[in-house]
CSV table of C-alpha atoms and ligand atoms in Angstrom, one decimal:
chain,number,residue,atom,x,y,z
A,1,UNK,CA,-33.1,0.2,-10.9
A,2,UNK,CA,-29.7,-1.2,-10.3
A,3,UNK,CA,-28.3,1.4,-7.9
A,4,UNK,CA,-30.1,2.3,-4.7
A,5,UNK,CA,-28.3,4.4,-2.1
A,6,UNK,CA,-31.1,4.2,0.5
A,7,UNK,CA,-31.0,2.2,3.7
A,8,UNK,CA,-33.7,-0.4,4.3
A,9,UNK,CA,-36.2,0.3,7.1
A,10,UNK,CA,-34.4,-2.2,9.4
A,11,UNK,CA,-31.0,-0.6,8.6
A,12,UNK,CA,-32.3,2.9,9.3
A,13,UNK,CA,-33.9,1.7,12.6
A,14,UNK,CA,-30.6,0.1,13.7
A,15,UNK,CA,-28.7,3.3,12.8
A,16,UNK,CA,-31.2,5.4,14.7
A,17,UNK,CA,-30.9,3.1,17.7
A,18,UNK,CA,-27.1,3.4,17.7
A,19,UNK,CA,-27.3,7.2,17.3
A,20,UNK,CA,-29.8,7.6,20.1
A,21,UNK,CA,-27.5,5.4,22.3
A,22,UNK,CA,-24.5,7.5,21.3
A,23,UNK,CA,-26.2,10.8,22.0
A,24,UNK,CA,-27.7,9.7,25.3
A,25,UNK,CA,-25.0,7.4,26.9
A,26,UNK,CA,-21.7,8.4,25.3
A,27,UNK,CA,-21.6,12.0,24.2
A,28,UNK,CA,-22.3,13.6,27.6
A,29,UNK,CA,-19.5,11.7,29.3
A,30,UNK,CA,-16.8,11.2,26.6
A,31,UNK,CA,-14.9,14.4,27.2
A,32,UNK,CA,-14.7,13.9,31.0
A,33,UNK,CA,-13.6,10.2,30.6
A,34,UNK,CA,-11.0,11.3,28.0
A,35,UNK,CA,-9.4,13.5,30.7
A,36,UNK,CA,-8.8,10.7,33.2
A,37,UNK,CA,-5.0,10.6,33.4
A,38,UNK,CA,-4.5,6.9,34.3
A,39,UNK,CA,-5.2,5.0,31.0
A,40,UNK,CA,-6.0,1.8,32.9
A,41,UNK,CA,-8.8,3.6,34.8
A,42,UNK,CA,-10.8,4.9,31.8
A,43,UNK,CA,-12.5,1.9,30.2
A,44,UNK,CA,-16.2,2.7,30.8
A,45,UNK,CA,-17.7,-0.8,31.4
A,46,UNK,CA,-21.2,0.6,32.1
A,47,UNK,CA,-21.4,2.1,28.6
A,48,UNK,CA,-20.0,-1.0,27.0
A,49,UNK,CA,-22.4,-3.3,28.9
A,50,UNK,CA,-25.4,-1.3,27.8
A,51,UNK,CA,-24.2,-1.3,24.2
A,52,UNK,CA,-23.7,-5.0,24.3
A,53,UNK,CA,-27.1,-5.5,25.7
A,54,UNK,CA,-28.4,-3.8,22.6
A,55,UNK,CA,-26.5,-6.3,20.5
A,56,UNK,CA,-23.7,-4.1,19.3
A,57,UNK,CA,-21.1,-6.8,19.9
A,58,UNK,CA,-23.2,-9.4,18.3
A,59,UNK,CA,-24.2,-7.9,14.9
A,60,UNK,CA,-22.1,-10.3,12.9
A,61,UNK,CA,-22.9,-13.5,14.8
A,62,UNK,CA,-25.4,-15.8,13.1
A,63,UNK,CA,-28.8,-16.2,14.7
A,64,UNK,CA,-28.2,-19.9,15.4
A,65,UNK,CA,-25.7,-18.9,18.0
A,66,UNK,CA,-27.9,-16.1,19.4
A,67,UNK,CA,-26.5,-13.3,17.4
A,68,UNK,CA,-28.2,-10.6,15.2
A,69,UNK,CA,-27.1,-12.2,12.0
A,70,UNK,CA,-26.4,-8.9,10.3
A,71,UNK,CA,-23.8,-7.9,7.8
A,72,UNK,CA,-20.8,-5.6,7.6
A,73,UNK,CA,-23.0,-2.8,6.3
A,74,UNK,CA,-25.2,-2.8,9.4
A,75,UNK,CA,-22.1,-3.2,11.7
A,76,UNK,CA,-20.6,-0.1,10.0
A,77,UNK,CA,-23.7,1.9,10.6
A,78,UNK,CA,-23.5,1.1,14.3
A,79,UNK,CA,-19.7,1.8,14.4
A,80,UNK,CA,-20.1,5.1,12.6
A,81,UNK,CA,-22.8,6.4,15.1
A,82,UNK,CA,-20.8,5.3,18.2
A,83,UNK,CA,-17.7,6.9,16.8
A,84,UNK,CA,-19.6,10.1,16.2
A,85,UNK,CA,-19.9,10.3,20.0
A,86,UNK,CA,-16.5,8.8,20.9
A,87,UNK,CA,-14.1,7.1,18.5
A,88,UNK,CA,-12.4,5.1,21.3
A,89,UNK,CA,-15.7,3.3,21.9
A,90,UNK,CA,-16.2,3.0,18.1
A,91,UNK,CA,-12.7,1.5,17.7
A,92,UNK,CA,-13.4,-1.1,20.5
A,93,UNK,CA,-16.4,-2.3,18.5
A,94,UNK,CA,-14.5,-2.2,15.2
A,95,UNK,CA,-11.6,-4.4,16.5
A,96,UNK,CA,-14.1,-6.8,18.0
A,97,UNK,CA,-16.1,-7.0,14.7
A,98,UNK,CA,-12.9,-7.6,12.8
A,99,UNK,CA,-12.2,-10.7,14.9
A,100,UNK,CA,-15.8,-12.0,14.3
A,101,UNK,CA,-15.2,-11.7,10.6
A,102,UNK,CA,-12.0,-13.7,10.8
A,103,UNK,CA,-13.8,-16.3,12.9
A,104,UNK,CA,-16.6,-16.6,10.5
A,105,UNK,CA,-14.1,-17.4,7.8
A,106,UNK,CA,-11.4,-19.4,9.6
A,107,UNK,CA,-13.0,-21.0,12.7
A,108,UNK,CA,-14.3,-24.6,12.7
A,109,UNK,CA,-17.9,-25.3,13.5
A,110,UNK,CA,-16.9,-26.5,16.9
A,111,UNK,CA,-15.0,-23.2,17.6
A,112,UNK,CA,-18.0,-21.2,16.4
A,113,UNK,CA,-20.4,-23.2,18.5
A,114,UNK,CA,-18.3,-22.6,21.6
A,115,UNK,CA,-17.1,-19.0,21.2
A,116,UNK,CA,-20.0,-17.4,19.3
A,117,UNK,CA,-22.4,-18.8,21.8
A,118,UNK,CA,-20.2,-17.7,24.7
A,119,UNK,CA,-20.3,-14.1,23.3
A,120,UNK,CA,-24.1,-14.2,23.0
A,121,UNK,CA,-24.7,-15.8,26.4
A,122,UNK,CA,-22.2,-13.8,28.4
A,123,UNK,CA,-24.3,-12.9,31.5
A,124,UNK,CA,-22.0,-9.9,32.2
A,125,UNK,CA,-22.4,-8.6,28.6
A,126,UNK,CA,-18.6,-7.9,28.7
A,127,UNK,CA,-17.5,-10.1,25.8
A,128,UNK,CA,-15.0,-8.6,23.5
A,129,UNK,CA,-12.4,-10.4,21.3
A,130,UNK,CA,-8.9,-9.0,20.9
A,131,UNK,CA,-6.3,-9.5,18.2
A,132,UNK,CA,-2.8,-9.9,19.7
A,133,UNK,CA,-0.8,-9.8,16.5
A,134,UNK,CA,1.6,-6.8,16.7
A,135,UNK,CA,4.9,-7.2,18.4
A,136,UNK,CA,7.7,-4.7,19.1
A,137,UNK,CA,9.5,-5.5,15.9
A,138,UNK,CA,6.6,-6.6,13.7
A,139,UNK,CA,3.2,-5.1,13.0
A,140,UNK,CA,0.6,-7.7,12.5
A,141,UNK,CA,-0.4,-6.4,9.1
A,142,UNK,CA,2.9,-6.7,7.3
A,143,UNK,CA,2.7,-8.5,4.0
A,144,UNK,CA,4.6,-11.7,3.3
A,145,UNK,CA,7.5,-10.1,1.5
A,146,UNK,CA,8.2,-7.9,4.4
A,147,UNK,CA,9.0,-11.0,6.5
A,148,UNK,CA,11.2,-12.6,4.0
A,149,UNK,CA,13.7,-9.8,3.2
A,150,UNK,CA,17.2,-11.1,2.5
A,151,UNK,CA,19.4,-8.2,3.4
A,152,UNK,CA,20.1,-7.7,7.1
A,153,UNK,CA,21.6,-4.4,8.1
A,154,UNK,CA,21.8,-1.7,10.6
A,155,UNK,CA,23.2,1.8,10.5
A,156,UNK,CA,23.3,3.9,7.3
A,157,UNK,CA,21.4,2.7,4.2
A,158,UNK,CA,23.8,1.6,1.5
A,159,UNK,CA,23.2,2.9,-2.1
A,160,UNK,CA,22.8,-0.7,-3.4
A,161,UNK,CA,19.9,-1.2,-1.0
A,162,UNK,CA,18.0,1.7,-2.4
A,163,UNK,CA,18.5,0.1,-5.8
A,164,UNK,CA,17.3,-3.4,-4.8
A,165,UNK,CA,14.6,-2.1,-2.4
A,166,UNK,CA,15.7,-4.7,0.1
A,167,UNK,CA,16.2,-2.6,3.2
A,168,UNK,CA,14.8,-4.7,6.0
A,169,UNK,CA,15.2,-4.6,9.8
A,170,UNK,CA,17.7,-6.7,11.6
A,171,UNK,CA,16.6,-10.4,11.7
A,172,UNK,CA,15.7,-10.3,15.4
A,173,UNK,CA,13.2,-7.6,14.7
A,174,UNK,CA,11.9,-9.0,11.5
A,175,UNK,CA,10.2,-12.1,12.7
A,176,UNK,CA,7.4,-12.7,15.0
A,177,UNK,CA,8.9,-13.7,18.3
A,178,UNK,CA,5.8,-15.3,19.7
A,179,UNK,CA,6.1,-19.0,19.0
A,180,UNK,CA,3.7,-21.9,19.3
A,181,UNK,CA,5.5,-25.2,19.8
A,182,UNK,CA,3.6,-28.5,19.5
A,183,UNK,CA,3.5,-30.6,22.6
A,184,UNK,CA,1.2,-33.7,22.4
A,185,UNK,CA,-2.4,-32.5,21.9
A,186,UNK,CA,-1.5,-28.9,22.7
A,187,UNK,CA,0.6,-26.0,21.5
A,188,UNK,CA,2.7,-24.1,24.1
A,189,UNK,CA,2.8,-20.4,23.3
A,190,UNK,CA,5.4,-17.9,24.5
A,191,UNK,CA,5.8,-14.3,23.5
A,192,UNK,CA,4.7,-10.7,24.1
A,193,UNK,CA,2.3,-8.6,22.0
A,194,UNK,CA,2.1,-4.8,22.0
A,195,UNK,CA,-0.6,-2.1,21.6
A,196,UNK,CA,-3.4,-4.7,21.8
A,197,UNK,CA,-6.9,-3.2,21.7
A,198,UNK,CA,-9.0,-4.3,24.7
A,199,UNK,CA,-5.9,-6.1,26.0
A,200,UNK,CA,-6.8,-6.8,29.7
A,201,UNK,CA,-10.5,-6.2,29.0
A,202,UNK,CA,-11.4,-8.8,26.5
A,203,UNK,CA,-12.4,-12.4,27.1
A,204,UNK,CA,-10.9,-14.1,24.1
A,205,UNK,CA,-7.5,-13.5,22.3
A,206,UNK,CA,-7.3,-14.3,18.6
A,207,UNK,CA,-3.5,-14.7,18.8
A,208,UNK,CA,-1.0,-14.9,16.0
A,209,UNK,CA,2.1,-17.0,16.7
A,210,UNK,CA,4.8,-18.6,14.6
A,211,UNK,CA,4.5,-22.4,14.5
A,212,UNK,CA,7.9,-23.8,15.4
A,213,UNK,CA,11.1,-22.0,16.3
A,214,UNK,CA,12.6,-22.2,12.9
A,215,UNK,CA,9.8,-21.1,10.6
A,216,UNK,CA,10.0,-17.5,9.5
A,217,UNK,CA,7.5,-17.6,6.7
A,218,UNK,CA,4.2,-15.8,7.0
A,219,UNK,CA,2.3,-19.0,5.9
A,220,UNK,CA,3.7,-20.7,9.0
A,221,UNK,CA,1.8,-18.3,11.2
A,222,UNK,CA,-0.9,-19.9,13.3
A,223,UNK,CA,-4.1,-18.3,14.7
A,224,UNK,CA,-5.1,-19.5,18.1
A,225,UNK,CA,-8.3,-18.9,20.2
A,226,UNK,CA,-7.1,-18.3,23.7
A,227,UNK,CA,-9.3,-17.5,26.7
A,228,UNK,CA,-8.1,-14.2,28.1
A,229,UNK,CA,-7.8,-15.7,31.6
A,230,UNK,CA,-5.9,-18.8,30.5
A,231,UNK,CA,-3.0,-19.9,32.8
A,232,UNK,CA,0.1,-18.0,31.7
A,233,UNK,CA,-1.6,-15.1,30.1
A,234,UNK,CA,-0.9,-11.7,31.7
A,235,UNK,CA,-1.2,-8.1,30.8
A,236,UNK,CA,1.6,-5.5,30.9
A,237,UNK,CA,1.9,-1.9,30.2
A,238,UNK,CA,-1.4,0.0,29.4
A,239,UNK,CA,-0.7,2.6,26.7
A,240,UNK,CA,-1.2,6.2,27.6
A,241,UNK,CA,-2.5,7.4,24.3
A,242,UNK,CA,-2.9,10.8,22.6
A,243,UNK,CA,-6.5,10.1,21.7
A,244,UNK,CA,-9.2,7.4,21.5
A,245,UNK,CA,-8.6,7.0,25.3
A,246,UNK,CA,-11.9,5.2,25.9
A,247,UNK,CA,-10.5,2.1,24.3
A,248,UNK,CA,-7.8,0.3,26.2
A,249,UNK,CA,-4.5,-0.8,24.6
A,250,UNK,CA,-2.1,-3.0,26.5
A,251,UNK,CA,0.7,-5.5,26.3
A,252,UNK,CA,-0.4,-9.1,26.3
A,253,UNK,CA,2.2,-11.6,27.6
A,254,UNK,CA,2.1,-15.4,26.9
A,255,UNK,CA,4.2,-17.4,29.3
A,256,UNK,CA,4.0,-21.1,28.5
A,257,UNK,CA,0.3,-20.9,27.7
A,258,UNK,CA,-1.1,-24.3,26.7
A,259,UNK,CA,-3.6,-24.2,23.9
A,260,UNK,CA,-5.4,-27.4,22.9
A,261,UNK,CA,-5.0,-28.1,19.1
A,262,UNK,CA,-8.7,-27.8,18.7
A,263,UNK,CA,-8.4,-24.1,19.4
A,264,UNK,CA,-6.2,-23.5,16.4
A,265,UNK,CA,-8.0,-21.8,13.5
A,266,UNK,CA,-7.2,-22.1,9.9
A,267,UNK,CA,-3.7,-20.9,9.2
A,268,UNK,CA,-3.1,-17.4,8.0
A,269,UNK,CA,-2.8,-17.4,4.2
A,270,UNK,CA,-4.8,-20.6,3.9
A,271,UNK,CA,-8.1,-18.9,4.9
A,272,UNK,CA,-10.3,-18.7,1.9
A,273,UNK,CA,-11.5,-15.1,2.3
A,274,UNK,CA,-10.3,-13.6,5.5
A,275,UNK,CA,-11.9,-10.2,5.6
A,276,UNK,CA,-10.0,-7.4,7.2
A,277,UNK,CA,-12.3,-5.1,9.1
A,278,UNK,CA,-11.3,-2.2,6.8
A,279,UNK,CA,-14.9,-1.1,6.3
A,280,UNK,CA,-15.5,-1.0,10.0
A,281,UNK,CA,-12.3,1.0,10.7
A,282,UNK,CA,-13.4,3.3,7.9
A,283,UNK,CA,-16.7,3.8,9.7
A,284,UNK,CA,-14.9,4.9,12.9
A,285,UNK,CA,-13.3,7.8,10.9
A,286,UNK,CA,-16.4,8.7,9.0
A,287,UNK,CA,-18.1,9.1,12.3
A,288,UNK,CA,-15.4,11.4,13.6
A,289,UNK,CA,-15.3,13.5,10.4
A,290,UNK,CA,-19.1,13.8,10.4
A,291,UNK,CA,-19.1,15.0,14.0
A,292,UNK,CA,-16.4,17.6,13.3
A,293,UNK,CA,-18.4,18.9,10.3
A,294,UNK,CA,-21.5,19.2,12.4
A,295,UNK,CA,-19.7,21.0,15.2
A,296,UNK,CA,-18.0,23.4,12.8
A,297,UNK,CA,-21.2,24.2,11.0
A,298,UNK,CA,-23.1,24.9,14.2
A,299,UNK,CA,-20.3,27.1,15.5
A,300,UNK,CA,-20.0,29.1,12.3
A,301,UNK,CA,-23.8,29.9,12.6
A,302,UNK,CA,-23.4,31.5,16.1
A,303,UNK,CA,-19.8,33.0,16.1
A,304,UNK,CA,-20.0,36.7,15.3
A,305,UNK,CA,-16.8,38.3,13.9
A,306,UNK,CA,-16.0,40.9,11.3
A,307,UNK,CA,-19.5,42.3,11.3
A,308,UNK,CA,-21.2,39.0,10.6
A,309,UNK,CA,-21.7,35.5,11.7
A,310,UNK,CA,-18.6,33.7,10.4
A,311,UNK,CA,-20.7,31.4,8.1
A,312,UNK,CA,-21.2,34.6,5.9
A,313,UNK,CA,-17.4,34.9,5.4
A,314,UNK,CA,-16.3,33.2,2.2
A,315,UNK,CA,-13.1,31.8,3.8
A,316,UNK,CA,-15.2,29.9,6.3
A,317,UNK,CA,-17.7,28.9,3.6
A,318,UNK,CA,-15.0,27.2,1.6
A,319,UNK,CA,-13.9,25.2,4.6
A,320,UNK,CA,-17.5,24.1,5.5
A,321,UNK,CA,-18.1,23.0,1.8
A,322,UNK,CA,-14.8,21.2,1.7
A,323,UNK,CA,-15.5,19.3,4.9
A,324,UNK,CA,-19.0,18.3,3.7
A,325,UNK,CA,-17.8,17.0,0.4
A,326,UNK,CA,-15.1,14.9,2.1
A,327,UNK,CA,-17.5,13.5,4.8
A,328,UNK,CA,-20.0,12.4,2.2
A,329,UNK,CA,-17.4,10.9,-0.1
A,330,UNK,CA,-15.8,9.0,2.8
A,331,UNK,CA,-19.2,7.6,3.8
A,332,UNK,CA,-19.9,6.5,0.2
A,333,UNK,CA,-16.6,4.6,0.0
A,334,UNK,CA,-17.0,3.1,3.4
A,335,UNK,CA,-20.6,1.8,2.7
A,336,UNK,CA,-19.5,0.6,-0.8
A,337,UNK,CA,-16.7,-1.5,0.8
A,338,UNK,CA,-19.1,-2.9,3.5
A,339,UNK,CA,-21.8,-3.7,0.9
A,340,UNK,CA,-19.4,-5.4,-1.4
A,341,UNK,CA,-18.1,-7.5,1.5
A,342,UNK,CA,-21.6,-8.6,2.3
A,343,UNK,CA,-22.0,-9.7,-1.3
A,344,UNK,CA,-18.9,-11.9,-0.6
A,345,UNK,CA,-17.2,-10.4,-3.5
A,346,UNK,CA,-13.8,-11.3,-2.0
A,347,UNK,CA,-11.4,-8.9,-0.5
A,348,UNK,CA,-11.3,-6.0,-2.8
A,349,UNK,CA,-9.3,-2.7,-3.1
A,350,UNK,CA,-12.4,-0.8,-2.0
A,351,UNK,CA,-11.6,-2.0,1.5
A,352,UNK,CA,-8.1,-0.6,1.5
A,353,UNK,CA,-9.3,2.6,-0.2
A,354,UNK,CA,-12.0,3.1,2.4
A,355,UNK,CA,-9.7,2.7,5.3
A,356,UNK,CA,-7.0,5.0,3.8
A,357,UNK,CA,-9.4,7.7,2.6
A,358,UNK,CA,-11.7,7.9,5.6
A,359,UNK,CA,-8.8,8.1,8.0
A,360,UNK,CA,-7.1,10.8,6.0
A,361,UNK,CA,-10.4,12.7,5.7
A,362,UNK,CA,-10.9,12.6,9.4
A,363,UNK,CA,-7.5,14.2,10.0
A,364,UNK,CA,-8.2,16.8,7.4
A,365,UNK,CA,-11.8,17.6,8.4
A,366,UNK,CA,-11.0,17.8,12.1
A,367,UNK,CA,-8.1,20.1,11.3
A,368,UNK,CA,-10.3,22.3,9.2
A,369,UNK,CA,-12.9,22.2,12.0
A,370,UNK,CA,-10.3,23.5,14.4
A,371,UNK,CA,-9.6,26.3,12.0
A,372,UNK,CA,-13.3,27.2,11.9
A,373,UNK,CA,-13.3,27.4,15.7
A,374,UNK,CA,-10.2,29.7,15.7
A,375,UNK,CA,-8.5,29.9,19.1
A,376,UNK,CA,-11.4,28.1,20.7
A,377,UNK,CA,-10.7,25.1,18.5
A,378,UNK,CA,-7.4,24.6,20.3
A,379,UNK,CA,-8.9,24.7,23.8
A,380,UNK,CA,-9.9,21.6,25.7
A,381,UNK,CA,-13.3,23.2,26.7
A,382,UNK,CA,-14.4,22.9,23.0
A,383,UNK,CA,-14.9,19.6,21.1
A,384,UNK,CA,-12.6,20.0,18.2
A,385,UNK,CA,-9.2,19.3,19.9
A,386,UNK,CA,-10.4,15.9,21.1
A,387,UNK,CA,-11.9,15.1,17.7
A,388,UNK,CA,-8.5,16.0,16.1
A,389,UNK,CA,-6.6,13.8,18.6
A,390,UNK,CA,-9.0,10.9,18.0
A,391,UNK,CA,-8.7,11.3,14.3
A,392,UNK,CA,-4.9,11.2,14.2
A,393,UNK,CA,-4.8,7.5,15.0
A,394,UNK,CA,-6.5,6.6,11.7
A,395,UNK,CA,-3.6,6.7,9.3
A,396,UNK,CA,-1.4,4.8,11.8
A,397,UNK,CA,-3.3,1.7,13.2
A,398,UNK,CA,-4.8,-1.4,11.8
A,399,UNK,CA,-2.1,-1.0,9.2
A,400,UNK,CA,-0.5,2.3,8.4
A,401,UNK,CA,-1.9,3.9,5.3
A,402,UNK,CA,1.5,3.6,3.6
A,403,UNK,CA,1.7,-0.1,4.4
A,404,UNK,CA,-1.7,-0.6,2.9
A,405,UNK,CA,-0.8,1.2,-0.3
A,406,UNK,CA,2.5,-0.6,-0.9
A,407,UNK,CA,1.5,-3.9,0.5
A,408,UNK,CA,-1.9,-4.5,-1.1
A,409,UNK,CA,-3.5,-1.6,-2.9
A,410,UNK,CA,-0.8,-1.1,-5.5
A,411,UNK,CA,-0.9,-4.7,-6.6
A,412,UNK,CA,-4.6,-4.4,-7.3
A,413,UNK,CA,-4.2,-1.2,-9.2
A,414,UNK,CA,-1.3,-2.6,-11.2
A,415,UNK,CA,-3.4,-5.5,-12.3
A,416,UNK,CA,-6.0,-3.3,-14.0
A,417,UNK,CA,-6.0,-0.8,-16.8
A,418,UNK,CA,-8.5,1.5,-15.2
A,419,UNK,CA,-10.1,2.0,-11.8
A,420,UNK,CA,-13.5,0.2,-12.2
B,501,LIG,C1,-4.1,2.6,19.3
B,501,LIG,C2,-3.5,1.4,18.6
B,501,LIG,C3,-4.3,0.2,18.6
B,501,LIG,C4,-3.7,-0.9,18.0
B,501,LIG,N1,-4.4,-2.1,18.1
B,501,LIG,C5,-3.9,-3.2,17.7
B,501,LIG,C6,-4.5,-4.5,17.9
B,501,LIG,O1,-5.6,-4.6,18.5
B,501,LIG,N2,-3.8,-5.6,17.5
B,501,LIG,C7,-2.6,-5.6,16.9
B,501,LIG,O2,-2.1,-6.6,16.6
B,501,LIG,N3,-2.0,-4.4,16.6
B,501,LIG,C8,-2.6,-3.3,17.0
B,501,LIG,N4,-2.0,-2.0,16.8
B,501,LIG,C9,-0.7,-2.0,16.1
B,501,LIG,C10,-0.8,-1.4,14.7
B,501,LIG,O3,-1.4,-2.3,13.8
B,501,LIG,C11,0.6,-1.0,14.3
B,501,LIG,O4,1.0,0.0,15.2
B,501,LIG,C12,0.7,-0.5,12.9
B,501,LIG,O5,0.4,-1.6,12.0
B,501,LIG,C13,2.0,0.1,12.6
B,501,LIG,O6,3.1,-0.7,13.0
B,501,LIG,P1,4.3,-0.1,13.9
B,501,LIG,O7,3.7,0.6,15.0
B,501,LIG,O8,5.2,-1.2,14.2
B,501,LIG,O9,5.0,0.9,12.9
B,501,LIG,P2,6.2,0.7,11.9
B,501,LIG,O10,6.0,-0.6,11.2
B,501,LIG,O11,7.4,0.8,12.8
B,501,LIG,O12,6.1,1.9,10.9
B,501,LIG,C14,6.9,3.1,11.0
B,501,LIG,C15,6.7,3.8,9.7
B,501,LIG,O13,7.3,3.0,8.6
B,501,LIG,C16,6.3,2.8,7.6
B,501,LIG,N5,6.3,1.4,7.1
B,501,LIG,C17,6.5,0.3,7.8
B,501,LIG,N6,6.5,-0.8,7.1
B,501,LIG,C18,6.3,-0.4,5.8
B,501,LIG,C19,6.2,-1.0,4.6
B,501,LIG,N7,6.3,-2.3,4.5
B,501,LIG,N8,5.9,-0.2,3.5
B,501,LIG,C20,5.8,1.1,3.6
B,501,LIG,N9,5.9,1.8,4.8
B,501,LIG,C21,6.2,1.0,5.8
B,501,LIG,C22,5.0,3.0,8.3
B,501,LIG,O14,4.0,3.5,7.4
B,501,LIG,C23,5.3,4.1,9.3
B,501,LIG,O15,5.2,5.4,8.7
B,501,LIG,C24,-2.5,-0.9,17.4
B,501,LIG,C25,-1.8,0.3,17.3
B,501,LIG,C26,-2.3,1.4,17.9
B,501,LIG,C27,-1.4,2.7,17.8
């Protein structure tokens, strides 16, 4: 029997633990927390601390450092369940997990010893790792060629630019402005990062910076492990977001921050198999979509209109069926990507596909769910409008779905004659 879609007993127990936690600790409070108007006052530390005590921020850390030593598949099961109750909380764990994956691949033994252990032994149980990569002019996930465009322009697009596909932003926006300059045994880092998940809440910043003033090439990007309270690190604007408000996103500012050279990780592009967290982000949106499906189904069984419960109306039936098909397909693709990563199959297109598909499905399914609820779907007293707002982030963050397609996915597709 080569294909087995069942979870092991341990995986099912972990999934059930995460679901019970989500149901008990997150679901009853998520809507109320979501309505707090000040985005800097929302982050529910008590929920996160309890989750971390259960090991949710340590699934990927090997046991020798005190972690659970689990894989991406198990991490995705946890993230899906948490996101089922609140996607902001799910996203906080997805972004943290993504950094642990990068550290597994690119950190030295000494760095792992210090930082993995610090996460596992944190007495406050408040240890999250952020990724300060994105800047105003550059999203962290751009592909090399995007940083090396030759034509500099502003104003209307000239016809020849369409022909050569070399429309690029002005130079000052094209490059990472955060720079790491060597100074003795240290790097000195200056720059400002935008939109950073858990910015101002995390304890470690896995920071991307250009090495040297002159270098513009992607391969000259360094990754640095910087304590969040290091001298010169400060936090600016906290973003007031449409959805996923239970995670915090803030500006991270580096002002002459000294980083010992031993805290530089393997350079980007030289890392053997940096894994991207795509399966984990796909799990966030699978969780939202599943919740929307369950809410719509439950509502359709009790709402009485046109002489019958609306589940008996064919128009509603087609929406329920369409939602179910998409949720199940999304979950299969997400688990396939996670499983494949755990086999260390290398970074494959299944990751891109899972992120793109699950995030699009979440937008579609929450929109259909709102339709099933009719006017009540649009009202804040009912769950669907929050689910829709939370879902809408998916195609935008991590990397936009368009960037993923044109940056990576199409290259893989073009190298094959068929899909599998
Ligand atoms: C809630 C949230 C959390 C985030 N968390 C983090 C974080 O923790 N760390 C971090 O570093 N970043 C983070 N980001 C940043 C995120 O990765 C970027 O916002 C995202 O990659 C898009 O970049 P941008 O906002 O600059 O959009 P732009 O790059 O300005 O995109 C604008 C439009 O142009 C399209 N486009 C841009 N480039 C291309 C291309 N090469 N090919 C095709 N289409 C293209 C896009 O698809 C989009 O439609 C977060 C963003 C949000 C909204």
